Every structure is written in structure tokens, then in C-alpha cells.
Amino acid sequence: MTLVAPENPAHLRDAQTLPPLSKSRRQVLQRQIWRAAVGGVNSELRPAAKLGLQPVVSRAIDAFLTCNGSSSLASTQVRALVEGVGRDLALLGGSPQDIDAAFAAARAAVDRGLPLAVAGDLAGPGYARLRRNLADYLTSLHKHIREAYLRMRRTLDLTDEERMRALTAALFRDGSDRNLPNLLAAAGLDPNARLVPVVAVSAPLPSTLLVETEVIAAAGPYEALVPAAWSDADLCRQLGGTQVVVAPPTAAGQVAEGAALARRGAAVLRDGTTEDERQIVPCADLAGSLLVGAHPLLTELVIDKRLGVLADTGPRRRVQLGEFLLAWLQHGVPIARLATIVNVKASTAHSRMQVIREIFGDELEDPMARIELIVGLHAALPRWRIVDQNPRLQKNL
């Protein structure tokens, strides 16, 4: 076994030094391939193919040149783009024969146009190698488009109920599902549309919200995706009295991670790890609790590192200072304003802040230390409160 990388990886073995291709020659070759491919599909598809294939052919040629003729590397770069062609063709009612005919015509156009494109700048073994690489490139693109077409076709052959069940599972639970773009396309949804994951804390979401035409409901009544264009006021009107956690707006094709984050946020409110009386609670405001739950061992290290200086402080005093420090870090407002928020006298607030500055010093101005203090306090304060309220535990310290 060797840890040394191969000197000639696959994407470099088929690369070669290509002669410069002028803009005019590239455009001529692009037009030849594009017109040939459009002519290869059936007449009903040609208007759409004219519009859809032109930028794809241009990008494919540019990728091949940028990758120095490496068919493997270039096909990887444009794979998502050409898979969209296969998906669109299935939606338009095309057939595998349309794909095969378009590529046969494109290959013929390459054979005719390549000698003029290089115009004697490449000959002999170099030219033969270029032709082989181009043939491999077209074969790879052909395969990607055909496979994407067949996946889309299988998606369209599902019943409406099966498609919706698969779509909600992919959106809410499995963002890595390769069929998600097909499911979105079949539902007429833009994969780049911005959606906000909404997860109920206790009571289910109102049925009136779940049946809204702009809303995508999960399999159960506790989760939904709403348009990012909705304001908090819009969402409140739909929620009735239900409390929810919302994740940041995310593209529809990548929304599963946001839904998982909102789900965890709802859980920390539900189990009492943290409290928030607002009806709509952003995930960002629960970041400390979410980080604590995600990395228990790391959290313990942070507590020891940043809050160990409070170990010898009395239980009641430790809770008071910890709660005040956390509020100060999270709210970022003047001490007088913070006193109102935490419901203490202004003089008490100033006194506590003075003690905190004496204990923590420059750490309060260090951005990383501040983040670690927030995470550590979210984890430590619930324990400190238990000790403060239980004299028997205090005796064992």
C-alpha cells in the first residue's frame, strides 16, 4: 500500500497541449455542432432544442478546451448541465431515439468541422489523440444525457401520490437523493426557489397552512416549507397560536439540511433545554443550544477552558453571573438596556458586569472566545441552576 498519489491520474492521462483556438473558429464549430444536434431530434422538439442546446454546446466546448482536451475532467465539469438536457427532453415528451440521433449528428459535425477548427495547427499523433479524446467526450456526454432522461422518465411514470411522497421525503429528509432535481421538475418547482423550513414545537401546524398552494407539507402535520417571500406577519396569520422554529431561506434543491436544523431547534424548545416565548423562533437564536447538543465532548472541553474560572464561585453567584454574561453576549446592548431585559436594577447590572470583566478580561473582546463562552454557558447554566436549587448537591461539591 502506498500513500503517494499516482503521477498520472485519470483526468490527466487523456489531457494534451492544445493549439490556441480563435474565437471565430470556436464559434463556427459551435454553430455546426448545435445545428446538427437540433436537426437530429424530431421536428416537434426542434424549437425548444434550438433554445436549450445552444448554451450547452458552448459550455461543453469551453470545458473541453479549458481542461486541455481531458474528456474525463471536462465531462465532470458539465455533467449537471447536460443532465438537465436529458431531464428537459423527458418533460417535453422526447425519446431515447432523439438523443441518439442528436449525438450521431453532432459526431458527424465534429468530424467535418474539426480539421477546419485546428487548421493545420495539430497533425499526426497529436491530431489523432485529439479526435480520440473528442470521441470519448461525446460518448460520456451521451451517456449522462441518456441516463438523466431515463431517470426523469421513471419519475414521470410514477403516480401523483408516489411522486409527492418521494418529493417530500427527499426535501425534508434526504437532500442527497439524486432524483430530487427530477422530482422538483415533475412538480413544476424551481430548484433555486427560496424556501423556509418551518417546524412546529408542540401543537401540529394548522391544516389551513398545510393546504396552501404555495406551501409544501411534510408527510406529518408538524413540518412544512413556505416561500421565503412570506414575512413573519404572513406566517403568523397562518399559524394561529402554534409556536414554530424556522430555518434560514434555502434553495429548494438543498433544503433538507435547513429542515433538519429547524427540527433540532424545535426539539430543544420542546424538551426545555432552552426557552423562548416568541411564536416564530429563528434557528440562529438557538445556535448555542444546537451546538451544545451536536458536540457533547467538545462542549465539555469548552466549559473547562472558558468557564473553569467560575468553579470556586458559590452556586447562586455563579448562576447570576453566568445568566448575565450570556444575556450580554447574545443581546449586545448597553448595560442600562440589558438591565431592563433581564429584570434587574441598573446598579446591579453594572456591578455584575464589572465583576465579569475582572474575571474574564480580554476574552470578552475576542470573537472566538465569545462564541465559546456562549456555547459553554448554554450547556453549563442548566446544571448550575440544578445545583443552586438543591442544597444536598451543594454539600457534595
Short mmCIF file of C-alpha atoms in Angstrom, two decimals:
data_model
loop_
_atom_site.label_atom_id
_atom_site.label_comp_id
_atom_site.label_asym_id
_atom_site.label_seq_id
_atom_site.Cartn_x
_atom_site.Cartn_y
_atom_site.Cartn_z
CA MET A 1 0.00 0.00 0.00
CA THR A 2 1.30 3.44 -0.88
CA LEU A 3 0.25 6.87 0.28
CA VAL A 4 1.84 8.51 -2.74
CA ALA A 5 -0.68 9.77 -5.30
CA PRO A 6 -0.36 8.34 -8.83
CA GLU A 7 1.84 10.50 -11.01
CA ASN A 8 -0.64 10.30 -13.88
CA PRO A 9 -4.24 10.38 -12.58
CA ALA A 10 -7.09 9.51 -14.94
CA HIS A 11 -8.10 13.09 -15.68
CA LEU A 12 -4.52 13.92 -16.74
CA ARG A 13 -3.77 10.83 -18.82
CA ASP A 14 -6.10 11.99 -21.60
CA ALA A 15 -5.04 15.65 -21.43
CA GLN A 16 -2.82 17.19 -24.07
CA THR A 17 -1.43 20.56 -25.07
CA LEU A 18 -3.97 22.03 -27.49
CA PRO A 19 -3.22 24.73 -30.05
CA PRO A 20 -4.96 28.07 -29.45
CA LEU A 21 -8.45 28.09 -30.95
CA SER A 22 -9.53 31.53 -32.10
CA LYS A 23 -12.92 32.88 -31.09
CA SER A 24 -14.15 32.83 -34.68
CA ARG A 25 -13.11 29.19 -35.23
CA ARG A 26 -14.69 28.15 -31.94
CA GLN A 27 -17.95 29.89 -32.88
CA VAL A 28 -18.03 28.20 -36.29
CA LEU A 29 -17.50 24.76 -34.73
CA GLN A 30 -20.11 25.52 -32.06
CA ARG A 31 -22.72 26.50 -34.67
CA GLN A 32 -22.03 23.38 -36.72
CA ILE A 33 -22.47 21.06 -33.75
CA TRP A 34 -25.51 22.93 -32.45
CA ARG A 35 -27.34 22.92 -35.80
CA ALA A 36 -26.55 19.27 -36.37
CA ALA A 37 -27.81 18.25 -32.90
CA VAL A 38 -31.02 20.26 -33.30
CA GLY A 39 -31.62 18.66 -36.68
CA GLY A 40 -31.26 15.22 -35.14
CA VAL A 41 -34.33 15.47 -32.89
CA ASN A 42 -37.88 15.17 -34.16
CA SER A 43 -39.45 18.28 -35.68
CA GLU A 44 -41.81 18.93 -32.75
CA LEU A 45 -38.86 19.28 -30.36
CA ARG A 46 -36.70 21.49 -32.57
CA PRO A 47 -37.97 24.92 -31.40
CA ALA A 48 -37.17 24.03 -27.77
CA ALA A 49 -33.91 22.33 -28.75
CA LYS A 50 -32.75 25.45 -30.59
CA LEU A 51 -33.05 27.49 -27.41
CA GLY A 52 -31.87 24.86 -24.94
CA LEU A 53 -28.91 23.32 -26.75
CA GLN A 54 -27.02 26.43 -27.83
CA PRO A 55 -25.63 27.38 -24.37
CA VAL A 56 -25.00 23.70 -23.57
CA VAL A 57 -22.89 23.17 -26.70
CA SER A 58 -20.98 26.38 -25.97
CA ARG A 59 -20.24 25.36 -22.37
CA ALA A 60 -19.26 21.84 -23.40
CA ILE A 61 -16.72 23.13 -25.94
CA ASP A 62 -15.31 25.65 -23.47
CA ALA A 63 -14.95 22.94 -20.81
CA PHE A 64 -13.07 20.65 -23.20
CA LEU A 65 -10.64 23.42 -24.15
CA THR A 66 -10.20 24.61 -20.56
CA CYS A 67 -9.41 21.05 -19.45
CA ASN A 68 -6.75 20.67 -22.18
CA GLY A 69 -8.72 18.04 -24.03
CA SER A 70 -9.28 15.82 -20.97
CA SER A 71 -12.60 14.13 -21.74
CA SER A 72 -12.99 12.79 -18.19
CA LEU A 73 -12.40 16.12 -16.46
CA ALA A 74 -14.48 18.14 -18.94
CA SER A 75 -17.44 15.76 -18.76
CA THR A 76 -17.38 16.02 -14.96
CA GLN A 77 -17.50 19.82 -15.17
CA VAL A 78 -20.58 19.90 -17.42
CA ARG A 79 -22.35 16.80 -16.12
CA ALA A 80 -25.05 18.65 -14.20
CA LEU A 81 -25.68 20.90 -17.20
CA VAL A 82 -26.07 18.08 -19.73
CA GLU A 83 -28.18 16.04 -17.32
CA GLY A 84 -30.60 18.96 -17.40
CA VAL A 85 -30.92 18.39 -21.17
CA GLY A 86 -31.96 14.79 -20.60
CA ARG A 87 -34.43 15.86 -17.93
CA ASP A 88 -35.96 18.55 -20.16
CA LEU A 89 -36.22 16.16 -23.10
CA ALA A 90 -38.24 13.72 -20.99
CA LEU A 91 -40.54 16.53 -19.83
CA LEU A 92 -41.07 17.59 -23.46
CA GLY A 93 -42.06 14.07 -24.49
CA GLY A 94 -38.88 13.20 -26.37
CA SER A 95 -37.49 9.71 -26.78
CA PRO A 96 -34.11 7.95 -26.41
CA GLN A 97 -34.01 7.86 -30.20
CA ASP A 98 -33.97 11.67 -30.24
CA ILE A 99 -30.88 11.63 -28.00
CA ASP A 100 -29.13 9.01 -30.13
CA ALA A 101 -29.92 10.85 -33.37
CA ALA A 102 -28.76 14.20 -31.98
CA PHE A 103 -25.42 12.73 -30.91
CA ALA A 104 -24.92 10.91 -34.20
CA ALA A 105 -25.43 14.23 -35.98
CA ALA A 106 -23.12 16.02 -33.52
CA ARG A 107 -20.36 13.44 -34.08
CA ALA A 108 -20.63 13.89 -37.83
CA ALA A 109 -20.41 17.67 -37.38
CA VAL A 110 -17.27 17.28 -35.25
CA ASP A 111 -15.68 15.05 -37.91
CA ARG A 112 -16.43 17.67 -40.57
CA GLY A 113 -15.55 20.75 -38.54
CA LEU A 114 -12.50 19.67 -36.55
CA PRO A 115 -9.98 19.83 -39.43
CA LEU A 116 -11.05 23.40 -40.17
CA ALA A 117 -11.04 24.35 -36.48
CA VAL A 118 -7.42 23.31 -35.91
CA ALA A 119 -6.46 24.35 -39.47
CA GLY A 120 -3.16 22.54 -39.59
CA ASP A 121 -2.08 23.62 -36.09
CA LEU A 122 -2.18 20.00 -34.94
CA ALA A 123 -1.22 16.99 -37.04
CA GLY A 124 -0.05 13.40 -36.82
CA PRO A 125 -0.29 11.65 -33.42
CA GLY A 126 -1.45 14.85 -31.70
CA TYR A 127 -4.42 15.22 -34.05
CA ALA A 128 -5.29 11.53 -33.74
CA ARG A 129 -5.23 11.84 -29.97
CA LEU A 130 -7.48 14.91 -30.09
CA ARG A 131 -10.02 13.01 -32.20
CA ARG A 132 -9.99 10.10 -29.74
CA ASN A 133 -10.46 12.43 -26.79
CA LEU A 134 -13.35 14.20 -28.52
CA ALA A 135 -14.97 10.87 -29.34
CA ASP A 136 -14.64 9.79 -25.69
CA TYR A 137 -16.04 13.15 -24.58
CA LEU A 138 -19.11 12.84 -26.80
CA THR A 139 -19.64 9.26 -25.60
CA SER A 140 -19.52 10.41 -21.97
CA LEU A 141 -21.94 13.29 -22.56
CA HIS A 142 -24.25 10.96 -24.50
CA LYS A 143 -24.28 8.55 -21.55
CA HIS A 144 -25.00 11.31 -18.99
CA ILE A 145 -27.90 12.71 -21.00
CA ARG A 146 -29.41 9.29 -21.71
CA GLU A 147 -29.22 8.24 -18.04
CA ALA A 148 -30.74 11.54 -16.91
CA TYR A 149 -33.54 11.12 -19.46
CA LEU A 150 -34.32 7.61 -18.19
CA ARG A 151 -34.35 8.74 -14.53
CA MET A 152 -36.74 11.55 -15.40
CA ARG A 153 -38.90 9.17 -17.42
CA ARG A 154 -39.14 6.77 -14.46
CA THR A 155 -40.12 9.71 -12.24
CA LEU A 156 -42.86 10.77 -14.65
CA ASP A 157 -44.19 7.20 -14.76
CA LEU A 158 -44.92 7.30 -11.01
CA THR A 159 -48.43 8.10 -9.84
CA ASP A 160 -49.04 11.61 -8.48
CA GLU A 161 -49.21 10.18 -4.96
CA GLU A 162 -45.93 8.26 -5.36
CA ARG A 163 -44.16 11.33 -6.75
CA MET A 164 -45.35 13.58 -3.94
CA ARG A 165 -44.32 11.03 -1.32
CA ALA A 166 -40.87 10.73 -2.88
CA LEU A 167 -40.57 14.52 -3.20
CA THR A 168 -41.40 15.26 0.44
CA ALA A 169 -39.03 12.53 1.63
CA ALA A 170 -36.21 13.98 -0.48
CA LEU A 171 -36.92 17.58 0.53
CA PHE A 172 -37.32 17.05 4.26
CA ARG A 173 -35.08 14.08 4.98
CA ASP A 174 -32.67 13.20 2.20
CA GLY A 175 -31.17 16.14 0.35
CA SER A 176 -28.59 13.76 -1.15
CA ASP A 177 -31.27 11.97 -3.20
CA ARG A 178 -30.01 12.19 -6.80
CA ASN A 179 -33.58 12.08 -8.04
CA LEU A 180 -34.53 15.32 -6.26
CA PRO A 181 -34.00 17.53 -9.37
CA ASN A 182 -36.30 15.22 -11.32
CA LEU A 183 -38.95 15.24 -8.61
CA LEU A 184 -38.83 19.04 -8.45
CA ALA A 185 -39.07 19.31 -12.24
CA ALA A 186 -42.02 16.91 -12.37
CA ALA A 187 -43.79 19.03 -9.76
CA GLY A 188 -43.04 22.22 -11.70
CA LEU A 189 -40.86 23.59 -8.89
CA ASP A 190 -37.76 25.70 -9.48
CA PRO A 191 -34.78 24.03 -7.72
CA ASN A 192 -33.42 27.51 -6.97
CA ALA A 193 -36.66 28.81 -5.43
CA ARG A 194 -36.01 30.00 -1.86
CA LEU A 195 -38.00 28.17 0.79
CA VAL A 196 -38.14 28.45 4.59
CA PRO A 197 -38.39 25.23 6.64
CA VAL A 198 -41.00 25.59 9.40
CA VAL A 199 -41.23 23.05 12.25
CA ALA A 200 -43.87 23.11 14.99
CA VAL A 201 -42.65 22.88 18.58
CA SER A 202 -45.62 21.15 20.24
CA ALA A 203 -49.01 21.50 18.57
CA PRO A 204 -49.30 20.46 14.89
CA LEU A 205 -49.34 23.08 12.16
CA PRO A 206 -52.85 24.30 11.23
CA SER A 207 -54.40 22.37 8.35
CA THR A 208 -55.20 25.69 6.65
CA LEU A 209 -51.45 26.32 6.34
CA LEU A 210 -50.65 22.83 5.09
CA VAL A 211 -53.12 23.06 2.19
CA GLU A 212 -51.90 26.47 0.96
CA THR A 213 -50.92 26.21 -2.71
CA GLU A 214 -47.54 27.86 -2.04
CA VAL A 215 -46.73 25.55 0.87
CA ILE A 216 -45.08 22.12 0.68
CA ALA A 217 -46.23 19.99 3.60
CA ALA A 218 -44.22 17.08 5.00
CA ALA A 219 -45.71 13.63 5.50
CA GLY A 220 -46.76 14.57 9.05
CA PRO A 221 -48.52 17.74 10.27
CA TYR A 222 -45.51 19.22 12.09
CA GLU A 223 -43.30 20.38 9.22
CA ALA A 224 -43.70 22.49 6.09
CA LEU A 225 -41.80 24.64 3.61
CA VAL A 226 -43.10 28.15 2.99
CA PRO A 227 -41.96 30.72 0.40
CA ALA A 228 -39.07 32.94 1.50
CA ALA A 229 -41.13 35.91 0.30
CA TRP A 230 -43.51 35.43 3.23
CA SER A 231 -42.90 37.86 6.08
CA ASP A 232 -43.18 36.92 9.75
CA ALA A 233 -46.56 38.63 9.75
CA ASP A 234 -47.71 36.49 6.81
CA LEU A 235 -46.62 33.33 8.60
CA CYS A 236 -48.19 34.39 11.91
CA ARG A 237 -51.56 34.83 10.24
CA GLN A 238 -51.38 31.23 9.06
CA LEU A 239 -50.13 29.76 12.34
CA GLY A 240 -52.92 30.67 14.70
CA GLY A 241 -51.29 30.12 18.09
CA THR A 242 -48.80 27.44 17.06
CA GLN A 243 -45.16 28.09 18.02
CA VAL A 244 -42.61 27.20 15.34
CA VAL A 245 -38.89 27.22 14.65
CA VAL A 246 -37.78 28.48 11.24
CA ALA A 247 -34.52 27.82 9.41
CA PRO A 248 -32.88 30.36 7.08
CA PRO A 249 -34.23 30.55 3.50
CA THR A 250 -32.63 27.85 1.36
CA ALA A 251 -32.79 26.79 -2.29
CA ALA A 252 -35.41 24.06 -2.78
CA GLY A 253 -32.79 21.63 -4.01
CA GLN A 254 -30.80 21.98 -0.77
CA VAL A 255 -33.50 22.43 1.84
CA ALA A 256 -33.09 19.14 3.75
CA GLU A 257 -30.24 20.48 5.91
CA GLY A 258 -32.29 23.52 6.91
CA ALA A 259 -35.26 21.31 7.77
CA ALA A 260 -33.03 19.14 9.98
CA LEU A 261 -31.75 22.26 11.75
CA ALA A 262 -35.28 23.55 12.41
CA ARG A 263 -36.26 20.09 13.65
CA ARG A 264 -33.43 20.13 16.19
CA GLY A 265 -34.35 23.67 17.20
CA ALA A 266 -37.93 22.63 17.90
CA ALA A 267 -36.64 19.71 19.96
CA VAL A 268 -34.52 21.90 22.28
CA LEU A 269 -37.57 24.10 22.94
CA ARG A 270 -39.82 21.10 23.42
CA ASP A 271 -37.56 19.37 25.95
CA GLY A 272 -36.87 22.57 27.89
CA THR A 273 -33.17 22.78 27.07
CA THR A 274 -33.84 26.43 26.30
CA GLU A 275 -36.86 28.72 26.49
CA ASP A 276 -38.28 31.25 24.06
CA GLU A 277 -41.81 32.63 24.27
CA ARG A 278 -41.91 34.04 20.74
CA GLN A 279 -44.25 32.40 18.27
CA ILE A 280 -41.65 32.34 15.48
CA VAL A 281 -38.17 31.40 16.70
CA PRO A 282 -35.28 31.61 14.19
CA CYS A 283 -32.73 28.80 14.33
CA ALA A 284 -29.99 31.41 14.59
CA ASP A 285 -31.29 32.40 18.03
CA LEU A 286 -30.96 28.79 19.20
CA ALA A 287 -27.42 28.37 17.87
CA GLY A 288 -25.85 27.91 21.28
CA SER A 289 -28.22 25.12 22.32
CA LEU A 290 -27.94 23.46 18.91
CA LEU A 291 -24.15 23.43 19.06
CA VAL A 292 -24.22 22.02 22.58
CA GLY A 293 -26.38 19.10 21.52
CA ALA A 294 -24.34 18.38 18.41
CA HIS A 295 -20.91 18.08 20.06
CA PRO A 296 -21.15 16.96 23.73
CA LEU A 297 -17.45 16.14 24.22
CA LEU A 298 -16.32 19.34 22.54
CA THR A 299 -18.78 21.28 24.70
CA GLU A 300 -17.24 19.82 27.87
CA LEU A 301 -13.81 20.96 26.70
CA VAL A 302 -15.16 24.46 26.08
CA ILE A 303 -16.75 24.59 29.55
CA ASP A 304 -13.47 23.61 31.19
CA LYS A 305 -11.49 26.05 29.08
CA ARG A 306 -13.69 29.15 29.34
CA LEU A 307 -15.78 28.69 32.50
CA GLY A 308 -13.36 26.88 34.78
CA VAL A 309 -12.58 30.25 36.43
CA LEU A 310 -16.08 30.12 37.99
CA ALA A 311 -15.57 26.68 39.57
CA ASP A 312 -14.94 28.11 43.07
CA THR A 313 -17.74 30.67 42.86
CA GLY A 314 -20.81 29.98 45.02
CA PRO A 315 -23.73 28.25 43.24
CA ARG A 316 -26.14 31.22 43.40
CA ARG A 317 -23.49 33.76 42.39
CA ARG A 318 -22.29 31.53 39.55
CA VAL A 319 -25.80 31.32 38.09
CA GLN A 320 -26.30 35.08 38.38
CA LEU A 321 -23.01 35.91 36.66
CA GLY A 322 -23.49 33.19 34.03
CA GLU A 323 -27.00 34.30 33.13
CA PHE A 324 -25.98 37.94 32.94
CA LEU A 325 -22.89 37.18 30.84
CA LEU A 326 -24.92 35.07 28.40
CA ALA A 327 -27.55 37.80 28.06
CA TRP A 328 -24.82 40.40 27.47
CA LEU A 329 -23.13 38.27 24.80
CA GLN A 330 -26.37 37.49 22.98
CA HIS A 331 -28.11 40.87 23.11
CA GLY A 332 -25.16 43.19 22.56
CA VAL A 333 -26.93 46.22 24.06
CA PRO A 334 -25.82 48.85 26.61
CA ILE A 335 -25.82 47.72 30.24
CA ALA A 336 -28.72 50.01 31.18
CA ARG A 337 -30.86 48.45 28.43
CA LEU A 338 -29.72 44.96 29.40
CA ALA A 339 -30.80 45.59 32.99
CA THR A 340 -34.37 46.07 31.75
CA ILE A 341 -34.22 42.92 29.61
CA VAL A 342 -33.01 40.68 32.46
CA ASN A 343 -35.18 42.48 35.02
CA VAL A 344 -32.54 43.73 37.47
CA LYS A 345 -31.67 47.21 38.75
CA ALA A 346 -29.25 49.24 36.66
CA SER A 347 -26.82 49.41 39.58
CA THR A 348 -26.92 45.61 39.93
CA ALA A 349 -26.30 45.20 36.20
CA HIS A 350 -23.26 47.49 36.27
CA SER A 351 -21.91 45.71 39.34
CA ARG A 352 -22.23 42.26 37.75
CA MET A 353 -20.63 43.45 34.53
CA GLN A 354 -17.70 44.89 36.47
CA VAL A 355 -17.13 41.53 38.18
CA ILE A 356 -17.43 39.71 34.85
CA ARG A 357 -14.81 41.98 33.27
CA GLU A 358 -12.46 41.37 36.20
CA ILE A 359 -12.87 37.60 35.83
CA PHE A 360 -12.77 37.20 32.04
CA GLY A 361 -10.73 40.23 30.99
CA ASP A 362 -9.65 40.31 27.33
CA GLU A 363 -11.64 37.16 26.49
CA LEU A 364 -14.74 39.34 26.29
CA GLU A 365 -13.26 41.16 23.28
CA ASP A 366 -12.03 38.04 21.46
CA PRO A 367 -14.62 36.89 18.86
CA MET A 368 -13.71 33.20 19.17
CA ALA A 369 -13.71 33.33 22.96
CA ARG A 370 -17.15 34.99 22.90
CA ILE A 371 -18.55 32.18 20.74
CA GLU A 372 -17.07 29.56 23.05
CA LEU A 373 -18.47 31.36 26.10
CA ILE A 374 -21.96 31.32 24.55
CA VAL A 375 -21.74 27.60 23.77
CA GLY A 376 -20.30 26.79 27.19
CA LEU A 377 -22.90 28.82 29.09
CA HIS A 378 -25.78 27.22 27.19
CA ALA A 379 -24.54 23.84 28.39
CA ALA A 380 -23.39 24.77 31.90
CA LEU A 381 -26.22 27.01 33.13
CA PRO A 382 -28.89 24.26 33.35
CA ARG A 383 -26.51 22.23 35.57
CA TRP A 384 -25.58 25.23 37.67
CA ARG A 385 -29.27 26.01 38.26
CA ILE A 386 -29.89 22.44 39.46
CA VAL A 387 -27.00 22.68 41.92
CA ASP A 388 -28.19 26.10 43.11
CA GLN A 389 -31.69 24.75 43.80
CA ASN A 390 -30.54 21.56 45.52
CA PRO A 391 -28.66 22.08 48.84
CA ARG A 392 -27.84 18.35 49.01
CA LEU A 393 -25.85 18.61 45.78
CA GLN A 394 -24.01 21.66 47.13
CA LYS A 395 -22.75 19.65 50.11
CA ASN A 396 -21.21 17.09 47.75
CA LEU A 397 -19.20 19.70 45.86
#
